[in-house]
Short mmCIF file of C-alpha atoms in Angstrom, two decimals:
data_model
loop_
_atom_site.label_atom_id
_atom_site.label_comp_id
_atom_site.label_asym_id
_atom_site.label_seq_id
_atom_site.Cartn_x
_atom_site.Cartn_y
_atom_site.Cartn_z
CA MET J 87 22.29 9.24 -19.44
CA LYS J 88 24.11 11.27 -16.84
CA ALA J 89 21.11 11.08 -14.55
CA LEU J 90 20.88 7.33 -15.09
CA LEU J 91 24.57 6.89 -14.22
CA ALA J 92 24.10 9.06 -11.15
CA GLN J 93 21.18 6.88 -10.08
CA ALA J 94 23.22 3.72 -10.66
CA ALA J 95 26.10 5.17 -8.63
CA ALA J 96 23.73 6.14 -5.81
CA PHE J 97 22.25 2.65 -5.91
CA LEU J 98 25.66 0.99 -5.67
CA LYS J 99 26.70 3.37 -2.90
CA GLY J 100 23.53 2.50 -1.05
CA ASP J 101 21.38 4.17 1.54
CA PRO J 102 22.74 3.26 4.99
CA GLN J 103 19.35 3.80 6.63
CA ALA J 104 17.42 1.70 4.13
CA ASP J 105 20.08 -0.99 4.23
CA ARG J 106 19.98 -1.28 8.01
CA ILE J 107 16.25 -1.57 8.55
CA VAL J 108 16.07 -5.18 7.44
CA PRO J 109 18.15 -7.67 9.41
CA PRO J 110 20.51 -9.84 7.37
CA SER J 111 18.99 -13.21 6.64
CA GLY J 112 21.29 -16.13 5.87
CA PHE J 113 18.94 -18.48 4.06
CA THR J 114 17.66 -16.16 1.36
CA ALA J 115 21.13 -14.64 0.95
CA ARG J 116 22.68 -18.03 0.30
CA LEU J 117 19.79 -19.09 -1.95
CA THR J 118 20.13 -15.99 -4.11
CA ILE J 119 23.91 -16.08 -4.40
CA LEU J 120 24.13 -19.81 -5.12
CA SER J 121 21.26 -19.86 -7.60
CA ALA J 122 22.61 -16.80 -9.42
CA ALA J 123 26.05 -18.43 -9.57
CA ALA J 124 24.64 -21.71 -10.90
CA MET J 125 22.45 -19.97 -13.46
CA ALA J 126 25.32 -17.76 -14.64
CA PHE J 127 27.53 -20.84 -15.00
CA LEU J 128 24.87 -22.48 -17.19
CA ALA J 129 24.29 -19.22 -19.06
CA VAL J 130 27.98 -19.10 -20.04
CA PHE J 131 27.66 -22.55 -21.60
CA ALA J 132 24.37 -21.72 -23.32
CA LEU J 133 25.91 -18.54 -24.71
CA ALA J 134 29.00 -20.44 -25.85
CA LEU J 135 26.81 -23.10 -27.47
CA SER J 136 24.76 -20.51 -29.28
CA LEU J 137 27.79 -18.58 -30.55
CA SER J 138 29.69 -21.73 -31.53
CA MET J 139 26.74 -23.12 -33.46
CA GLY J 140 26.31 -19.78 -35.16
CA ARG J 141 29.93 -19.86 -36.27
CA LEU J 142 29.63 -23.51 -37.36
CA ALA J 143 26.54 -22.81 -39.47
CA ALA J 144 28.27 -19.81 -41.05
CA ASP J 145 31.43 -21.83 -41.71
CA TRP J 146 29.60 -24.75 -43.29
CA ALA J 147 27.44 -22.47 -45.37
CA GLY J 148 30.35 -20.25 -46.38
CA GLU J 149 32.98 -22.85 -47.14
CA LEU J 150 30.91 -24.90 -49.56
CA GLU J 151 28.85 -22.10 -50.99
CA GLY J 152 29.68 -21.54 -54.65
CA THR J 153 31.15 -25.02 -55.10
CA ALA J 154 29.82 -28.15 -56.78
CA THR J 155 31.16 -31.52 -57.84
CA LEU J 156 30.59 -33.24 -61.14
CA ARG J 157 30.80 -37.03 -60.96
CA LEU J 158 31.56 -38.91 -64.18
CA PRO J 159 31.37 -42.67 -64.78
CA ASP J 160 34.77 -42.83 -66.51
CA ALA J 161 37.81 -40.70 -67.34
CA GLU J 162 36.94 -40.48 -71.04
CA ALA J 163 34.02 -38.18 -70.33
CA ALA J 164 36.23 -35.73 -68.41
CA GLU J 165 37.46 -33.87 -71.46
CA THR J 166 33.91 -33.30 -72.76
CA ALA J 167 32.73 -32.26 -69.32
CA LEU J 168 35.60 -29.81 -68.78
CA ALA J 169 34.97 -28.24 -72.17
CA LEU J 170 31.29 -27.89 -71.42
CA LEU J 171 32.00 -26.35 -68.04
CA GLN J 172 34.54 -23.89 -69.37
CA ALA J 173 32.00 -22.77 -71.96
CA THR J 174 29.34 -22.20 -69.30
CA PRO J 175 29.01 -18.57 -68.09
CA GLY J 176 29.49 -18.16 -64.34
CA ILE J 177 31.81 -21.14 -63.91
CA ALA J 178 34.93 -19.64 -62.35
CA GLN J 179 36.97 -22.82 -62.24
CA ALA J 180 36.61 -26.50 -63.16
CA ARG J 181 39.36 -28.79 -61.91
CA LEU J 182 39.75 -32.51 -62.44
CA ILE J 183 40.54 -34.12 -59.09
CA PRO J 184 43.51 -36.45 -59.63
CA PRO J 185 43.19 -40.09 -58.38
CA GLU J 186 45.84 -39.62 -55.69
CA GLU J 187 43.92 -36.66 -54.22
CA GLN J 188 40.77 -38.77 -54.17
CA GLN J 189 42.68 -41.53 -52.40
CA ALA J 190 43.99 -39.03 -49.87
CA LEU J 191 40.42 -37.92 -49.20
CA LEU J 192 39.26 -41.51 -48.68
CA ALA J 193 42.21 -42.69 -46.59
CA PRO J 194 40.85 -41.27 -43.28
CA TRP J 195 37.62 -43.25 -43.77
CA PHE J 196 39.02 -46.62 -44.86
CA GLY J 197 42.38 -46.66 -43.09
CA PRO J 198 45.89 -46.74 -44.57
CA ASP J 199 46.00 -50.49 -45.29
CA LEU J 200 43.13 -50.71 -47.78
CA PRO J 201 44.36 -51.02 -51.39
CA LEU J 202 42.58 -47.99 -52.75
CA ASP J 203 44.12 -48.55 -56.18
CA ASP J 204 41.80 -51.50 -56.65
CA LEU J 205 38.63 -49.54 -55.87
CA PRO J 206 36.54 -48.37 -58.83
CA LEU J 207 36.59 -44.65 -58.09
CA PRO J 208 34.52 -42.23 -60.17
CA THR J 209 36.07 -39.32 -61.97
CA LEU J 210 35.41 -36.09 -60.12
CA ILE J 211 35.54 -32.49 -61.30
CA GLU J 212 35.57 -29.77 -58.66
CA ILE J 213 33.59 -26.74 -59.83
CA THR J 214 33.80 -23.22 -58.44
CA GLU J 215 30.92 -21.14 -59.68
CA ASP J 216 30.06 -17.51 -59.36
CA GLY J 217 26.44 -17.02 -60.31
CA ALA J 218 26.22 -19.82 -62.90
CA ASP J 219 22.83 -21.09 -64.03
CA LEU J 220 23.12 -24.51 -62.38
CA ALA J 221 19.69 -25.64 -63.56
CA GLY J 222 20.68 -24.85 -67.13
CA LEU J 223 24.03 -26.60 -66.64
CA ARG J 224 22.23 -29.65 -65.30
CA ALA J 225 19.99 -29.71 -68.40
CA ARG J 226 22.95 -29.44 -70.75
CA LEU J 227 24.78 -32.22 -68.91
CA ALA J 228 21.69 -34.42 -69.18
CA GLY J 229 21.83 -33.96 -72.94
CA GLU J 230 25.54 -34.39 -73.52
CA LEU J 231 26.66 -36.57 -70.63
CA PRO J 232 23.54 -38.33 -69.33
CA GLU J 233 25.48 -40.43 -66.77
CA ALA J 234 27.17 -37.39 -65.19
CA ILE J 235 25.87 -36.33 -61.79
CA LEU J 236 26.09 -32.70 -60.70
CA ASP J 237 26.24 -32.44 -56.90
CA THR J 238 25.80 -28.92 -55.57
CA HIS J 239 26.17 -30.18 -51.94
CA ASP J 240 22.75 -28.83 -51.08
CA ALA J 241 21.52 -32.29 -50.13
CA TRP J 242 23.77 -32.57 -47.09
CA ARG J 243 24.82 -28.95 -46.55
CA GLY J 244 21.25 -27.72 -46.03
CA PRO J 245 20.37 -30.10 -43.18
CA LEU J 246 23.75 -29.48 -41.51
CA VAL J 247 23.29 -25.72 -41.61
CA ALA J 248 19.70 -26.15 -40.42
CA ALA J 249 20.91 -28.38 -37.55
CA ALA J 250 23.54 -25.83 -36.54
CA ASP J 251 20.94 -23.06 -36.70
CA ARG J 252 18.61 -25.09 -34.50
CA LEU J 253 21.38 -25.71 -31.98
CA ARG J 254 22.04 -21.99 -31.95
CA LEU J 255 18.35 -21.36 -31.35
CA LEU J 256 18.44 -23.98 -28.62
CA GLY J 257 21.24 -22.01 -26.98
CA TRP J 258 19.13 -18.86 -26.97
CA ILE J 259 16.13 -20.78 -25.63
CA CYS J 260 18.38 -22.12 -22.84
CA LEU J 261 19.48 -18.56 -22.06
CA THR J 262 15.86 -17.41 -21.92
CA LEU J 263 14.91 -20.31 -19.65
CA ILE J 264 17.89 -19.62 -17.39
CA ALA J 265 16.86 -15.97 -17.13
CA GLY J 266 13.28 -17.02 -16.34
CA VAL J 267 14.35 -19.49 -13.67
CA THR J 268 16.70 -16.91 -12.14
CA VAL J 269 13.88 -14.39 -11.91
CA ALA J 270 11.57 -17.05 -10.42
CA ILE J 271 14.12 -18.07 -7.78
CA ILE J 272 14.87 -14.48 -6.83
CA THR J 273 11.15 -13.70 -6.63
CA LEU J 274 10.67 -16.72 -4.37
CA ALA J 275 13.61 -15.66 -2.20
CA VAL J 276 12.27 -12.11 -1.93
CA ARG J 277 8.82 -13.34 -0.96
CA THR J 278 10.35 -15.66 1.64
CA SER J 279 12.46 -12.84 2.99
CA LEU J 280 9.49 -10.47 3.19
CA ALA J 281 7.40 -13.12 4.95
CA ALA J 282 10.23 -13.75 7.41
CA ASN J 283 10.45 -10.01 8.07
CA ASN J 284 6.71 -9.53 8.53
CA GLN J 285 7.20 -8.09 12.00
CA VAL J 286 9.90 -5.70 10.81
CA ILE J 287 7.59 -4.49 8.05
CA GLY J 288 4.82 -4.01 10.63
CA VAL J 289 7.10 -1.78 12.70
CA LEU J 290 8.20 0.19 9.64
CA ARG J 291 4.63 0.81 8.59
CA LEU J 292 3.70 1.82 12.09
CA VAL J 293 6.23 4.64 11.92
CA GLY J 294 5.07 5.80 8.49
CA ALA J 295 7.46 4.03 6.11
CA ARG J 296 6.37 4.14 2.48
CA ASP J 297 6.27 0.88 0.54
CA VAL J 298 8.96 2.11 -1.81
CA THR J 299 11.28 2.78 1.15
CA ILE J 300 10.73 -0.71 2.55
CA ALA J 301 11.13 -2.26 -0.91
CA ARG J 302 14.39 -0.33 -1.45
CA ALA J 303 16.01 -2.14 1.47
CA PHE J 304 15.25 -5.49 -0.15
CA VAL J 305 15.93 -4.46 -3.76
CA ARG J 306 19.51 -3.30 -3.24
CA ARG J 307 20.34 -6.30 -1.11
CA PHE J 308 18.99 -8.88 -3.57
CA THR J 309 20.42 -7.08 -6.60
CA LEU J 310 23.92 -7.07 -5.13
CA ARG J 311 23.59 -10.71 -4.12
CA ALA J 312 22.55 -11.66 -7.66
CA LEU J 313 25.43 -9.61 -9.08
CA LEU J 314 27.93 -11.29 -6.77
CA GLY J 315 26.58 -14.79 -7.47
CA ALA J 316 26.35 -14.26 -11.22
CA ALA J 317 29.87 -12.81 -11.39
CA SER J 318 31.23 -15.86 -9.56
CA GLY J 319 29.29 -18.24 -11.81
CA THR J 320 30.48 -16.42 -14.92
CA VAL J 321 34.12 -16.63 -13.86
CA LEU J 322 33.73 -20.36 -13.15
CA GLY J 323 31.89 -20.90 -16.44
CA CYS J 324 34.54 -19.10 -18.48
CA THR J 325 37.28 -21.07 -16.71
CA ALA J 326 35.49 -24.32 -17.52
CA ILE J 327 35.12 -23.24 -21.17
CA LEU J 328 38.86 -22.50 -21.33
CA LEU J 329 39.59 -25.99 -20.04
CA LEU J 330 37.49 -27.71 -22.73
CA PRO J 331 39.42 -29.47 -25.52
CA ALA J 332 39.88 -27.45 -28.71
CA GLY J 333 37.74 -28.45 -31.68
CA ASP J 334 38.69 -29.05 -35.30
CA ALA J 335 37.65 -27.71 -38.66
CA VAL J 336 34.61 -29.98 -38.97
CA LEU J 337 33.34 -29.75 -35.39
CA PRO J 338 34.73 -26.66 -33.69
CA GLY J 339 34.94 -26.70 -29.92
CA LEU J 340 32.47 -24.97 -27.60
CA GLY J 341 33.74 -21.55 -26.67
CA PHE J 342 34.25 -17.91 -27.50
CA ARG J 343 36.55 -16.28 -30.02
CA GLY J 344 38.19 -12.86 -29.88
CA ALA J 345 35.76 -10.15 -28.79
CA GLY J 346 33.23 -12.90 -28.08
CA TRP J 347 34.95 -13.33 -24.72
CA LEU J 348 33.48 -9.97 -23.70
CA LEU J 349 29.92 -11.26 -24.06
CA PRO J 350 29.93 -13.32 -20.81
CA LEU J 351 30.62 -10.04 -18.98
CA LEU J 352 27.04 -9.12 -19.78
CA ILE J 353 25.72 -12.08 -17.79
CA PRO J 354 26.30 -10.61 -14.27
CA ILE J 355 25.01 -7.23 -15.42
CA LEU J 356 21.86 -8.74 -16.90
CA ALA J 357 21.42 -10.93 -13.82
CA ALA J 358 21.65 -7.85 -11.58
CA LEU J 359 19.14 -5.97 -13.76
CA ALA J 360 16.78 -8.96 -13.70
CA ALA J 361 17.18 -9.24 -9.92
CA PHE J 362 16.50 -5.51 -9.53
CA ALA J 363 13.29 -5.70 -11.55
CA ALA J 364 12.14 -8.99 -9.99
CA THR J 365 12.85 -7.86 -6.43
CA ARG J 366 11.17 -4.51 -6.86
CA ALA J 367 8.08 -6.06 -8.46
CA ALA J 368 7.87 -8.85 -5.86
CA ALA J 369 8.47 -6.54 -2.90
CA LEU J 370 5.89 -3.97 -3.96
CA SER J 371 3.40 -6.72 -4.76
CA VAL J 372 3.87 -8.47 -1.40
CA LEU J 373 3.72 -5.18 0.50
CA LYS J 374 0.45 -4.40 -1.23
CA GLU J 375 -0.89 -7.83 -0.27
CA MET J 376 0.17 -7.23 3.33
CA THR J 377 -2.33 -4.37 3.77
CA MET W 302 -7.92 15.25 12.93
CA ILE W 303 -9.16 11.68 13.23
CA GLU W 304 -12.84 11.13 12.68
CA LEU W 305 -14.68 7.83 12.88
CA GLU W 306 -18.21 8.15 11.56
CA ASN W 307 -20.75 5.36 12.08
CA ILE W 308 -17.99 2.77 11.97
CA ALA W 309 -18.77 -0.94 11.85
CA TYR W 310 -16.24 -3.71 12.02
CA SER W 311 -16.77 -7.43 11.59
CA TYR W 312 -14.19 -10.11 12.00
CA GLY W 313 -14.67 -13.75 11.05
CA GLY W 314 -18.38 -13.21 10.54
CA ARG W 315 -18.77 -11.67 13.98
CA ALA W 316 -19.76 -8.03 14.27
CA LEU W 317 -17.34 -6.53 16.78
CA PHE W 318 -19.04 -3.16 16.85
CA HIS W 319 -21.32 -1.01 14.77
CA ASP W 320 -22.38 2.60 14.40
CA VAL W 321 -19.40 3.88 16.39
CA SER W 322 -18.48 7.54 16.02
CA LEU W 323 -15.51 9.29 17.55
CA THR W 324 -13.59 12.48 16.86
CA LEU W 325 -10.07 13.06 18.14
CA GLY W 326 -9.52 16.80 17.88
CA PRO W 327 -6.50 18.91 18.81
CA GLY W 328 -5.71 18.87 22.54
CA SER W 329 -8.36 16.27 23.34
CA PHE W 330 -7.74 13.48 25.85
CA HIS W 331 -9.76 10.31 25.43
CA ILE W 332 -9.65 7.13 27.43
CA LEU W 333 -11.15 4.07 25.81
CA THR W 334 -12.12 1.30 28.15
CA GLY W 335 -14.10 -1.89 28.05
CA ALA W 336 -13.78 -5.57 28.82
CA SER W 337 -11.23 -7.71 27.04
CA GLY W 338 -12.34 -8.69 23.56
CA THR W 339 -14.72 -5.76 23.08
CA GLY W 340 -12.52 -4.31 20.36
CA LYS W 341 -10.41 -1.58 22.00
CA THR W 342 -7.29 -2.50 20.07
CA THR W 343 -9.30 -2.87 16.86
CA LEU W 344 -10.81 0.58 17.29
CA LEU W 345 -7.34 2.00 17.89
CA ARG W 346 -6.00 0.31 14.75
CA LEU W 347 -8.91 1.72 12.77
CA CYS W 348 -7.88 5.16 13.99
CA TYR W 349 -4.53 5.02 12.22
CA GLY W 350 -5.62 3.08 9.15
CA ASP W 351 -4.05 -0.21 10.13
CA LEU W 352 -7.47 -1.81 9.60
CA THR W 353 -10.24 -0.93 7.19
CA PRO W 354 -13.75 -0.70 8.64
CA THR W 355 -16.48 -2.89 7.20
CA GLY W 356 -18.86 0.05 7.40
CA GLY W 357 -18.80 3.79 7.97
CA THR W 358 -16.11 6.34 7.28
CA VAL W 359 -12.67 6.99 8.74
CA ARG W 360 -11.09 10.37 8.03
CA LEU W 361 -7.45 11.03 8.76
CA PHE W 362 -6.68 14.74 8.79
CA GLY W 363 -9.79 15.44 6.73
CA ARG W 364 -9.22 12.74 4.10
CA ASP W 365 -11.34 9.64 3.71
CA LEU W 366 -9.34 6.50 4.41
CA ALA W 367 -11.31 4.60 1.76
CA GLY W 368 -9.42 4.88 -1.47
CA MET W 369 -6.55 6.75 0.16
CA GLU W 370 -3.28 6.21 -1.69
CA ARG W 371 -0.79 4.06 0.19
CA ASP W 372 1.84 6.79 0.20
CA ARG W 373 -0.62 9.28 1.62
CA LEU W 374 -1.58 6.81 4.34
CA ALA W 375 2.12 6.45 5.20
CA LEU W 376 2.47 10.22 5.38
CA SER W 377 -0.63 10.43 7.60
CA ARG W 378 0.85 7.86 9.95
CA ARG W 379 3.85 10.10 10.48
CA ARG W 380 1.44 12.54 12.11
CA ILE W 381 0.16 9.87 14.49
CA GLY W 382 2.28 8.36 17.24
CA VAL W 383 1.30 4.84 18.28
CA VAL W 384 2.30 2.93 21.41
CA HIS W 385 1.27 -0.72 21.60
CA GLN W 386 1.02 -2.93 24.65
CA GLU W 387 3.50 -5.29 23.03
CA ALA W 388 5.94 -2.62 21.93
CA ARG W 389 7.63 -3.92 18.80
CA PHE W 390 11.02 -2.79 17.58
CA LEU W 391 13.69 -3.71 15.11
CA ASP W 392 15.60 -6.02 17.42
CA HIS W 393 18.83 -5.87 15.43
CA LEU W 394 19.18 -2.10 15.90
CA PRO W 395 20.19 -0.27 19.09
CA LEU W 396 17.63 1.80 20.99
CA ARG W 397 18.92 5.08 19.53
CA ASP W 398 18.21 3.90 15.97
CA ASN W 399 14.86 2.43 16.93
CA VAL W 400 13.67 5.67 18.49
CA ALA W 401 14.98 7.63 15.49
CA LEU W 402 13.38 5.20 13.02
CA PRO W 403 10.42 7.48 12.13
CA LEU W 404 12.93 10.22 11.25
CA ALA W 405 14.90 7.81 9.06
CA MET W 406 11.74 6.75 7.24
CA ALA W 407 10.81 10.38 6.65
CA ASP W 408 14.35 11.28 5.46
CA ARG W 409 14.62 13.74 8.31
CA LEU W 410 17.73 12.37 9.98
CA GLY W 411 20.25 15.05 10.81
CA GLY W 412 17.55 17.62 11.37
CA GLU W 413 16.28 19.39 14.43
CA GLU W 414 14.39 16.35 15.67
CA GLU W 415 17.47 14.15 15.68
CA ALA W 416 19.33 16.79 17.65
CA GLN W 417 16.59 16.50 20.25
CA LEU W 418 16.94 12.72 20.43
CA GLY W 419 19.11 12.96 23.55
CA ASP W 420 16.57 15.20 25.29
CA LEU W 421 13.76 12.87 24.30
CA LEU W 422 15.56 9.83 25.69
CA ALA W 423 16.29 11.76 28.87
CA TRP W 424 12.59 12.71 29.07
CA VAL W 425 11.62 9.03 29.07
CA GLY W 426 14.57 8.14 31.31
CA LEU W 427 16.46 5.98 28.83
CA THR W 428 19.72 7.91 28.41
CA GLY W 429 21.72 5.02 29.84
CA GLN W 430 20.16 2.46 27.49
CA ILE W 431 20.84 4.30 24.25
CA ASP W 432 23.15 1.63 22.84
CA GLN W 433 21.21 -1.37 24.07
CA ARG W 434 19.13 -3.48 21.75
CA PRO W 435 15.39 -3.86 22.44
CA PRO W 436 15.58 -7.48 23.68
CA GLU W 437 17.94 -6.24 26.42
CA LEU W 438 15.38 -3.76 27.77
CA SER W 439 12.79 -4.36 30.49
CA GLY W 440 9.05 -4.14 29.81
CA GLY W 441 8.84 -0.63 31.24
CA GLU W 442 11.87 0.53 29.29
CA ARG W 443 10.38 -0.86 26.08
CA GLN W 444 7.11 0.99 26.72
CA ARG W 445 8.93 4.26 27.34
CA ALA W 446 11.09 3.66 24.28
CA ALA W 447 7.90 3.08 22.27
CA LEU W 448 6.52 6.37 23.59
CA ALA W 449 9.73 8.17 22.65
CA ARG W 450 9.55 6.69 19.15
CA ALA W 451 5.88 7.64 18.91
CA VAL W 452 6.51 11.30 19.65
CA ILE W 453 9.88 11.94 17.98
CA MET W 454 8.15 13.27 14.84
CA SER W 455 6.08 15.67 16.99
CA PRO W 456 2.84 13.95 15.96
CA GLU W 457 -0.47 15.68 16.35
CA ILE W 458 -2.10 12.60 17.88
CA VAL W 459 -0.77 9.93 20.24
CA LEU W 460 -2.59 6.59 20.41
CA ALA W 461 -1.63 4.27 23.26
CA ASP W 462 -2.94 0.73 23.51
CA GLU W 463 -2.70 -0.63 27.06
CA PRO W 464 0.53 1.30 27.54
CA THR W 465 0.82 0.20 31.14
CA GLY W 466 -0.20 -3.39 30.60
CA ASN W 467 3.21 -4.94 31.17
CA ILE W 468 4.74 -2.60 33.68
CA ASP W 469 4.57 -1.92 37.40
CA TRP W 470 2.50 0.85 38.96
CA GLU W 471 5.37 3.26 39.46
CA MET W 472 6.31 2.99 35.81
CA SER W 473 2.64 3.25 34.78
CA GLU W 474 2.35 6.49 36.66
CA ARG W 475 5.44 7.83 34.98
CA LEU W 476 4.18 6.86 31.55
CA LEU W 477 0.84 8.50 32.21
CA GLN W 478 2.61 11.67 33.27
CA LEU W 479 4.49 11.66 29.98
CA LEU W 480 1.21 11.30 28.06
CA ILE W 481 -0.37 14.11 30.10
CA GLU W 482 2.61 16.34 29.32
CA LEU W 483 2.13 15.64 25.63
CA ASN W 484 -1.57 16.48 25.89
CA ARG W 485 -0.77 19.73 27.66
CA SER W 486 1.49 20.62 24.76
CA GLY W 487 -1.55 20.44 22.47
CA LYS W 488 -1.47 16.89 21.22
CA ALA W 489 -4.57 14.72 21.09
CA VAL W 490 -4.21 11.60 23.20
CA LEU W 491 -6.24 8.39 23.11
CA ILE W 492 -5.44 5.69 25.63
CA ALA W 493 -7.08 2.28 25.41
CA THR W 494 -6.95 0.66 28.83
CA HIS W 495 -8.94 -1.30 31.37
CA ASP W 496 -6.70 -0.10 34.21
CA LEU W 497 -9.17 1.70 36.49
CA ALA W 498 -6.46 3.29 38.61
CA LEU W 499 -4.86 4.74 35.53
CA ILE W 500 -8.20 6.07 34.30
CA ARG W 501 -8.94 7.74 37.63
CA GLN W 502 -5.50 9.28 37.81
CA ALA W 503 -5.80 10.62 34.26
CA LYS W 504 -9.22 12.09 35.01
CA SER W 505 -7.86 13.84 38.03
CA ALA W 506 -5.05 15.42 36.03
CA VAL W 507 -6.65 16.38 32.70
CA ASP W 508 -10.05 16.92 31.18
CA ALA W 509 -10.28 13.34 30.00
CA ARG W 510 -13.28 11.97 28.18
CA VAL W 511 -13.82 8.33 29.14
CA LEU W 512 -15.53 6.08 26.61
CA ARG W 513 -16.53 2.48 27.03
CA LEU W 514 -16.97 -0.18 24.37
CA LYS W 515 -19.83 -2.42 25.38
CA ASP W 516 -22.12 -4.65 23.31
CA GLY W 517 -20.63 -3.32 20.11
CA GLN W 518 -21.38 0.28 20.99
CA LEU W 519 -19.31 3.18 22.25
CA GLU W 520 -20.79 4.95 25.25
CA MET W 521 -19.71 7.66 27.66
CA ALA W 522 -18.48 6.21 30.92
CA GLY W 523 -17.06 9.18 32.71
CA ALA W 524 -19.67 9.43 35.44
CA ALA W 525 -19.45 5.80 36.41
CA LEU W 526 -15.69 5.84 36.91
#
């Protein structure tokens, strides 16, 4: 570890001789910095999307897990249903939802002016279970209260959680694609730079420069450019995330929470590591082709 | 030190030469001549592994060039000083850094050789141009700078391709004297040139072996010149 840190420090400090042998080139420098900045900006959003969807899936799954609703055709059946539920092992709580609470739940959907008192609302019992045999409960309800409907929320909760999981996966796919495109752009820039410096490379070889020495001059330069660009893009991306409107309980906003804000810091570091590997591989490959 | 054994080289389907053998041993002085297009520069580039022959064997310091690792080839090149007709430099660096470039590439900056950089530049008469960049130098100054760069690592062999091609006679004479001095200090020298005056002057000063490339073959030409 110590040796690795020493190597990283030496890399950041640079080798003045290796750095000087290649003339600065504006086009590839700008291309690398701008593309790294743009990709880091997008990566911040992809990361935020992935994390937010992960949280959303967990919230939806967690909040409704262990709950169910029993729908009854009329209020007379409530007493029988409550008795049955209380006698069922694993049912932690069974609560009759009063009509005014039902109306409060419906008001956001129908507006305040609709006379909800006139609507034929079913009788609802909110169930909190803790390891109850729901299949057995359903069978008993079918025998004693055939018109009662037990809703465990699986019908709509499952697809929502699956959708959130897919969005999270989409975020990771976006991150992978962004990393791939970044590597491709940097490789292209390195190849362009090497081709533009063909004469310089010829001179260096004439005086006995090893490929690794020539490559080093390009690697450090492109790595630092990628680091600079990605750091700028990350700062801009995080600023843009901060400026997004806050979400609500149902659809939380895109962003990071708590220690999650530290994760974007990895983006410039990973971009620099990717640039290092891509530049080294491209430079050594091109130098081999130049034989 | 450099051995070419039954070398053949074809380019674009055309056989430039074949069955060419040449040995550059310590303290030898060779002059390679021939008409333009006969392959003098190609033969020179084969000598330092810049080109790979299509037939035969090239040995650099006893090792076969075929299959030689790239790092080893780079290390071998540090033992060979090369001066081209079109002396190429890193135009963004001053003359001092260009001449010291072989030392930088060998991680030998700050050593004895660098301390001798001033003497070397004085030897080739470029003390006053030390901070100038290559594009600011004249043709003769560039050639002398290329010679200084070629010898700063104290190479065992100096290869010069038309070293006097772009410079006046006075400067040519001076450059030849520098090459003769190097040869007298034990280094092998190979000059590719079609400058008859230069060849005659070299022959009069050192025991030079003159070779001519003609019809794809290398032949002795000393008696005719």
